[in-house]
Short mmCIF file of C-alpha atoms and ligand atoms in Angstrom, two decimals:
data_model
loop_
_atom_site.label_atom_id
_atom_site.label_comp_id
_atom_site.label_asym_id
_atom_site.label_seq_id
_atom_site.Cartn_x
_atom_site.Cartn_y
_atom_site.Cartn_z
CA MET G 819 24.88 1.80 -6.68
CA THR G 820 22.85 1.14 -3.53
CA LYS G 821 19.19 1.95 -4.04
CA THR G 822 16.76 3.12 -1.40
CA TYR G 823 13.29 1.64 -1.13
CA VAL G 824 10.52 2.64 1.26
CA ILE G 825 8.35 -0.28 2.33
CA GLN G 826 5.04 0.79 3.87
CA GLY G 827 3.88 -2.12 6.05
CA GLY G 828 7.42 -3.52 5.98
CA THR G 829 7.33 -5.15 9.43
CA ASP G 830 5.19 -8.13 8.45
CA GLY G 831 3.99 -10.36 5.65
CA ILE G 832 4.82 -9.44 2.07
CA GLY G 833 6.35 -6.07 3.01
CA ALA G 834 8.79 -7.71 5.45
CA ALA G 835 9.74 -10.36 2.89
CA VAL G 836 10.44 -7.65 0.30
CA ALA G 837 12.42 -5.52 2.77
CA ARG G 838 14.56 -8.54 3.73
CA ALA G 839 15.23 -9.43 0.09
CA LEU G 840 16.30 -5.85 -0.60
CA PHE G 841 18.83 -5.54 2.22
CA LEU G 842 20.12 -9.06 1.60
CA ARG G 843 21.00 -8.09 -1.97
CA GLY G 844 22.70 -4.84 -0.93
CA ASP G 845 19.99 -2.19 -1.08
CA HIS G 846 18.67 0.09 1.65
CA ALA G 847 15.18 -0.73 2.96
CA VAL G 848 13.23 1.86 4.92
CA ILE G 849 10.64 -0.09 6.86
CA LEU G 850 7.43 1.69 7.91
CA GLY G 851 5.11 0.18 10.51
CA THR G 852 3.78 0.62 14.01
CA ASN G 853 5.43 -2.26 15.81
CA PRO G 854 9.12 -1.95 16.81
CA GLU G 855 9.11 -5.51 18.16
CA LYS G 856 8.45 -6.81 14.67
CA ALA G 857 11.03 -4.47 13.15
CA ALA G 858 13.81 -5.46 15.60
CA PRO G 859 14.68 -8.89 14.12
CA LEU G 860 14.72 -7.39 10.63
CA LEU G 861 17.11 -4.65 11.73
CA ARG G 862 19.35 -7.23 13.43
CA GLU G 863 19.41 -9.30 10.26
CA ALA G 864 20.14 -6.21 8.16
CA ALA G 865 23.11 -5.34 10.40
CA GLY G 866 24.95 -8.39 9.05
CA ALA G 867 23.72 -8.07 5.48
CA PRO G 868 25.31 -6.50 2.39
CA GLY G 869 22.63 -3.82 2.46
CA SER G 870 20.98 -1.94 5.32
CA ALA G 871 17.64 -1.04 6.86
CA ASP G 872 16.00 1.65 8.96
CA PHE G 873 12.73 1.48 10.82
CA VAL G 874 10.37 4.44 10.86
CA ARG G 875 7.60 4.01 13.39
CA ALA G 876 4.33 5.63 12.40
CA ASP G 877 0.64 4.96 12.66
CA LEU G 878 -0.24 5.73 9.06
CA SER G 879 -3.97 5.55 9.67
CA LEU G 880 -3.63 9.19 10.72
CA VAL G 881 -3.22 11.73 7.93
CA SER G 882 -1.18 13.98 10.23
CA ASN G 883 1.28 11.15 10.94
CA THR G 884 1.54 10.24 7.28
CA ARG G 885 2.26 13.86 6.37
CA GLN G 886 4.94 14.02 9.07
CA THR G 887 6.41 10.72 7.85
CA VAL G 888 6.55 12.02 4.28
CA SER G 889 8.38 15.12 5.42
CA ASP G 890 10.83 13.05 7.54
CA LEU G 891 11.48 10.68 4.64
CA LEU G 892 12.14 13.53 2.20
CA GLU G 893 14.68 14.97 4.59
CA ALA G 894 16.40 11.67 5.40
CA TYR G 895 16.38 10.24 1.86
CA PRO G 896 16.83 12.84 -0.89
CA ARG G 897 16.72 10.00 -3.43
CA ILE G 898 14.14 7.24 -3.21
CA ASP G 899 14.12 4.60 -5.93
CA GLY G 900 10.96 2.77 -5.03
CA LEU G 901 7.94 2.71 -2.77
CA VAL G 902 6.20 -0.57 -1.95
CA LEU G 903 2.76 -0.07 -0.41
CA CYS G 904 1.70 -2.97 1.81
CA ALA G 905 0.07 -1.58 4.97
CA ARG G 906 -3.43 -2.65 5.81
CA PHE G 907 -5.32 -3.59 8.94
CA PHE G 908 -8.49 -5.61 8.57
CA ARG G 909 -11.37 -4.85 10.92
CA THR G 910 -14.50 -6.92 11.34
CA TYR G 911 -16.13 -3.97 13.07
CA ARG G 912 -16.06 -0.43 11.75
CA SER G 913 -13.70 1.95 13.47
CA VAL G 914 -13.08 5.66 12.98
CA THR G 915 -9.73 7.38 13.51
CA SER G 916 -9.32 10.40 15.76
CA GLU G 917 -9.36 12.49 12.56
CA GLY G 918 -12.79 11.15 11.69
CA PHE G 919 -11.96 8.76 8.83
CA GLU G 920 -13.01 5.14 8.59
CA ASP G 921 -9.83 3.30 9.55
CA ASN G 922 -9.47 1.14 6.49
CA PHE G 923 -10.15 4.08 4.15
CA ALA G 924 -7.51 6.11 6.00
CA LEU G 925 -4.76 3.48 6.08
CA PHE G 926 -5.38 1.44 2.96
CA TYR G 927 -6.22 4.38 0.69
CA LEU G 928 -5.39 7.85 2.04
CA SER G 929 -1.94 7.00 3.40
CA ARG G 930 -0.99 5.37 0.09
CA ALA G 931 -2.08 8.41 -1.90
CA LEU G 932 -0.23 10.75 0.47
CA LEU G 933 2.99 8.72 0.30
CA SER G 934 2.84 8.38 -3.50
CA TYR G 935 2.41 12.10 -4.10
CA GLY G 936 4.44 13.27 -1.12
CA LEU G 937 7.63 11.41 -2.03
CA LEU G 938 7.74 12.76 -5.61
CA PRO G 939 10.68 15.13 -4.91
CA SER G 940 12.82 12.16 -3.84
CA PHE G 941 11.58 10.03 -6.75
CA ASP G 942 12.81 12.80 -9.06
CA LYS G 943 16.41 12.14 -7.95
CA SER G 944 16.12 8.47 -8.94
CA ASP G 945 16.96 7.09 -12.32
CA GLY G 946 13.50 5.57 -12.73
CA ALA G 947 11.44 5.36 -9.54
CA VAL G 948 8.74 2.73 -9.18
CA ILE G 949 5.67 2.60 -6.95
CA ILE G 950 4.19 -0.82 -6.27
CA ASN G 951 0.76 -0.67 -4.70
CA ALA G 952 0.00 -4.16 -3.34
CA ALA G 953 -3.76 -4.58 -3.11
CA GLY G 954 -6.27 -6.32 -5.35
CA PRO G 955 -6.34 -4.59 -8.74
CA GLY G 956 -9.23 -5.29 -11.04
CA HIS G 957 -11.70 -6.34 -8.33
CA ASP G 958 -15.21 -5.40 -9.36
CA THR G 959 -16.72 -4.48 -5.99
CA PRO G 960 -18.91 -1.47 -6.78
CA ILE G 961 -17.81 1.87 -5.41
CA ASP G 962 -20.51 3.41 -3.24
CA TRP G 963 -19.84 7.04 -4.07
CA ASP G 964 -22.29 8.25 -1.44
CA ASP G 965 -20.63 6.19 1.26
CA LEU G 966 -16.94 5.75 0.49
CA GLN G 967 -16.19 5.15 4.16
CA SER G 968 -18.85 2.48 4.68
CA ALA G 969 -20.81 4.34 7.34
CA ARG G 970 -23.94 2.40 6.36
CA ASN G 971 -23.97 -1.39 6.64
CA TYR G 972 -20.24 -1.80 7.25
CA ASP G 973 -18.81 -5.12 6.18
CA GLY G 974 -15.06 -5.51 6.68
CA VAL G 975 -14.44 -7.56 3.55
CA ARG G 976 -16.51 -5.27 1.35
CA ALA G 977 -14.85 -2.18 2.85
CA MET G 978 -11.43 -3.67 2.08
CA PHE G 979 -12.34 -4.53 -1.51
CA MET G 980 -13.98 -1.17 -2.15
CA THR G 981 -10.91 0.61 -0.78
CA GLY G 982 -8.81 -1.56 -3.07
CA ARG G 983 -10.76 -0.10 -5.98
CA LEU G 984 -9.94 3.39 -4.73
CA ASN G 985 -6.27 2.43 -4.96
CA ASP G 986 -6.80 1.38 -8.58
CA LEU G 987 -8.34 4.77 -9.38
CA HIS G 988 -5.61 6.60 -7.49
CA GLY G 989 -3.10 4.80 -9.73
CA VAL G 990 -4.96 6.07 -12.81
CA THR G 991 -4.72 9.70 -11.65
CA PHE G 992 -1.13 9.38 -10.46
CA ALA G 993 -0.04 7.98 -13.82
CA GLU G 994 -1.93 10.69 -15.73
CA ARG G 995 -0.22 13.42 -13.74
CA HIS G 996 3.24 12.05 -13.10
CA ALA G 997 4.06 9.59 -15.88
CA ASP G 998 7.55 11.06 -16.19
CA ARG G 999 8.32 10.91 -12.47
CA ALA G 1000 7.56 7.32 -11.42
CA SER G 1001 6.06 4.11 -12.83
CA TYR G 1002 2.93 3.10 -10.98
CA VAL G 1003 2.26 -0.63 -10.69
CA LEU G 1004 -0.91 -2.04 -9.14
CA PHE G 1005 0.00 -5.46 -7.79
CA HIS G 1006 -2.14 -8.41 -6.70
CA PRO G 1007 -0.18 -11.02 -4.73
CA GLY G 1008 -3.03 -13.55 -4.59
CA THR G 1009 -3.79 -15.32 -1.33
CA THR G 1010 -0.60 -15.45 0.70
CA SER G 1011 0.22 -16.63 4.21
CA THR G 1012 1.20 -13.45 6.06
CA GLY G 1013 0.68 -11.70 9.36
CA PHE G 1014 -2.91 -10.80 8.34
CA VAL G 1015 -2.85 -8.09 11.00
CA GLY G 1016 -6.23 -6.89 12.15
CA GLU G 1017 -9.08 -7.26 14.58
CA PHE G 1018 -11.27 -10.17 13.62
CA ASP G 1019 -14.39 -11.72 15.02
CA ARG G 1020 -14.07 -15.39 15.86
CA PRO G 1021 -15.36 -16.90 12.56
CA THR G 1022 -13.18 -14.56 10.50
CA ALA G 1023 -10.13 -15.34 12.65
CA ALA G 1024 -10.73 -19.08 12.13
CA TYR G 1025 -11.08 -18.53 8.38
CA ILE G 1026 -7.85 -16.52 8.27
CA GLU G 1027 -5.96 -19.25 10.15
CA GLN G 1028 -7.21 -21.80 7.62
CA GLN G 1029 -6.17 -19.58 4.71
CA LYS G 1030 -2.70 -19.18 6.22
CA LEU G 1031 -2.29 -22.96 6.28
CA LEU G 1032 -3.42 -23.36 2.68
CA SER G 1033 -1.69 -20.48 0.96
CA LYS G 1034 1.80 -19.78 -0.37
CA PRO G 1035 4.49 -18.13 1.78
CA ALA G 1036 5.22 -14.40 1.49
CA THR G 1037 8.67 -15.22 0.06
CA ASP G 1038 6.91 -16.47 -3.11
CA VAL G 1039 5.68 -12.92 -3.75
CA VAL G 1040 9.15 -11.38 -3.55
CA PRO G 1041 10.52 -12.32 -7.03
CA PRO G 1042 7.65 -10.75 -9.03
CA ILE G 1043 7.88 -7.59 -6.92
CA LEU G 1044 11.67 -7.33 -7.33
CA ARG G 1045 11.27 -7.92 -11.05
CA LEU G 1046 8.86 -4.94 -11.26
CA LEU G 1047 11.11 -2.74 -9.12
CA ASP G 1048 14.15 -3.58 -11.24
CA ASP G 1049 12.51 -3.56 -14.64
CA PRO G 1050 9.19 -1.70 -14.53
CA PRO G 1051 6.84 -1.73 -17.53
CA GLU G 1052 7.18 1.22 -19.87
CA GLU G 1053 3.56 2.28 -19.44
CA PRO G 1054 3.05 4.79 -16.63
CA LEU G 1055 0.34 2.56 -15.11
CA SER G 1056 0.21 -1.21 -15.16
CA ALA G 1057 -1.40 -3.98 -13.14
CA PHE G 1058 -0.17 -7.46 -12.33
CA ASN G 1059 -1.32 -10.55 -10.51
CA MET G 1060 2.08 -11.98 -9.58
CA TYR G 1061 3.72 -12.36 -13.04
CA ASN G 1062 0.52 -12.00 -15.10
CA GLU G 1063 -0.26 -8.61 -16.52
CA LEU G 1064 -3.89 -7.52 -16.03
CA SER G 1065 -5.74 -5.28 -18.44
CA ILE G 1066 -6.38 -1.75 -17.25
CA ARG G 1067 -8.51 -1.02 -20.31
CA SER G 1068 -11.83 -1.52 -18.57
CA PRO G 1069 -14.42 0.71 -16.89
CA LEU G 1070 -12.91 -0.35 -13.56
CA PHE G 1071 -10.04 2.04 -14.34
CA SER G 1072 -12.21 4.84 -15.68
CA PRO G 1073 -10.37 8.20 -15.81
CA ALA G 1074 -13.67 9.97 -15.06
CA SER G 1075 -14.14 7.95 -11.87
CA ALA G 1076 -10.49 8.53 -10.99
CA ALA G 1077 -10.97 12.30 -11.38
CA ARG G 1078 -14.11 12.17 -9.26
CA LEU G 1079 -12.25 10.34 -6.50
CA GLU G 1080 -9.35 12.77 -6.70
CA ASP G 1081 -11.68 15.73 -6.14
CA ILE G 1082 -13.34 14.07 -3.16
CA THR G 1083 -9.96 13.08 -1.70
CA ALA G 1084 -8.51 16.57 -2.09
CA GLN G 1085 -11.50 18.03 -0.24
CA LEU G 1086 -11.24 15.46 2.57
CA LEU G 1087 -7.51 16.07 2.99
CA ASP G 1088 -7.98 19.82 2.92
CA ASP G 1089 -10.27 19.47 5.89
CA VAL G 1090 -7.49 17.88 7.97
CA ALA G 1091 -5.57 20.73 9.57
CA LYS G 1092 -2.02 21.01 8.30
N1 LIG W 523 -1.99 -11.72 2.19
C1 LIG W 523 -2.85 -11.86 1.21
O1 LIG W 523 -3.44 -12.94 1.00
C2 LIG W 523 -3.16 -10.72 0.29
C3 LIG W 523 -4.05 -10.94 -0.79
C4 LIG W 523 -4.34 -9.88 -1.64
C5 LIG W 523 -3.75 -8.64 -1.42
N2 LIG W 523 -2.89 -8.46 -0.37
C6 LIG W 523 -2.31 -7.12 -0.17
O2 LIG W 523 -0.90 -7.21 0.06
C7 LIG W 523 -0.50 -6.20 1.00
C8 LIG W 523 0.32 -6.83 2.11
O3 LIG W 523 -0.52 -7.75 2.78
P1 LIG W 523 0.03 -8.70 3.92
O4 LIG W 523 -0.98 -9.80 4.02
O5 LIG W 523 1.45 -9.03 3.66
O6 LIG W 523 -0.10 -7.77 5.20
P2 LIG W 523 0.12 -8.13 6.75
O7 LIG W 523 0.98 -9.33 6.90
O8 LIG W 523 -1.22 -8.15 7.40
O9 LIG W 523 0.95 -6.86 7.24
C9 LIG W 523 0.36 -5.60 7.23
C10 LIG W 523 1.40 -4.53 7.47
O10 LIG W 523 0.69 -3.30 7.65
C11 LIG W 523 1.27 -2.60 8.74
N3 LIG W 523 0.29 -1.73 9.38
C12 LIG W 523 -0.92 -2.08 9.90
N4 LIG W 523 -1.52 -1.03 10.46
C13 LIG W 523 -0.66 0.02 10.28
C14 LIG W 523 -0.72 1.39 10.63
N5 LIG W 523 -1.78 1.91 11.27
N6 LIG W 523 0.31 2.18 10.30
C15 LIG W 523 1.40 1.68 9.65
N7 LIG W 523 1.51 0.40 9.29
C16 LIG W 523 0.49 -0.43 9.60
C17 LIG W 523 1.73 -3.70 9.68
O11 LIG W 523 2.77 -3.21 10.50
P3 LIG W 523 2.69 -3.20 12.11
O12 LIG W 523 2.14 -4.51 12.54
O13 LIG W 523 4.10 -2.91 12.49
O14 LIG W 523 1.77 -2.05 12.41
C18 LIG W 523 2.25 -4.75 8.71
O15 LIG W 523 3.60 -4.51 8.42
C19 LIG W 523 -1.79 -5.55 1.52
O16 LIG W 523 -1.96 -4.32 0.91
C20 LIG W 523 -2.89 -6.47 1.08
O17 LIG W 523 -4.06 -5.76 0.75
C21 LIG W 523 -2.57 -9.47 0.48
#
């Protein structure tokens, strides 16, 4: 049976490599991103493949767009078998969305939480849905609870790592609440040569170019992700760095911190007009 997978950030890097692998093996890949020019070659390739692909264009740094996308996806795909979360946009300089959220916090954290919870009705129709949240599980960057959106002393790398920790905690709450509805896998791909989309100052851009030359291709990350989609761990929450399972029995995955984040997030989302 053809399965349907939603790939957030599926136009580039790891997300694009996963989307391609899915339609090449006969599944349906729903590619989310902002750039139709990047989606076009994937859609052309999918047209001649055993599987298929759709592109859904959406700027997911806006909560309103993510909510609309969730509602469109639920209508178009009553059954969704997996969600692969890969969208991020690095910024050397802090930027705030028109809804008032720090950009990285909005895209890398809020949109992932909204998609994970929002697509539950379609996960329920699957025989074992899986969410793979590609970020950096287990990183020990401290969470600045008084400044989750890095308004003071913004540093792009720190903001990205701290938001990664919010994804870890979101996984803890999701698994507590919805263990019977989807497996939640936190996934670390390790340094990988990808699109690295973002706005970088010159030294960071030079560093990124060097990293791209030195690191593995995105296709190397596809087999461990497919393995987790096809045969997820039995535990409701797990974490992997490629094939290696990481422990989630540490204070970094504290249920109390996860609950605290959930309360803050619910309040922030409530304040965005529906
Ligand atoms: N690459 C690495 O070395 C590395 C290391 C550790 C963890 N990771 C994690 O792995 C995941 C994938 O990384 P990657 O390096 O493959 O990413 P990437 O090549 O930089 O691609 C990022 C994706 O995010 C999408 N995106 C950016 N802004 C968006 C927006 N506002 N709305 C919707 N989509 C948006 C882009 O689509 P458009 O261009 O179409 O907007 C693109 O498809 C990320 O979560 C990252 O944190 C990567």
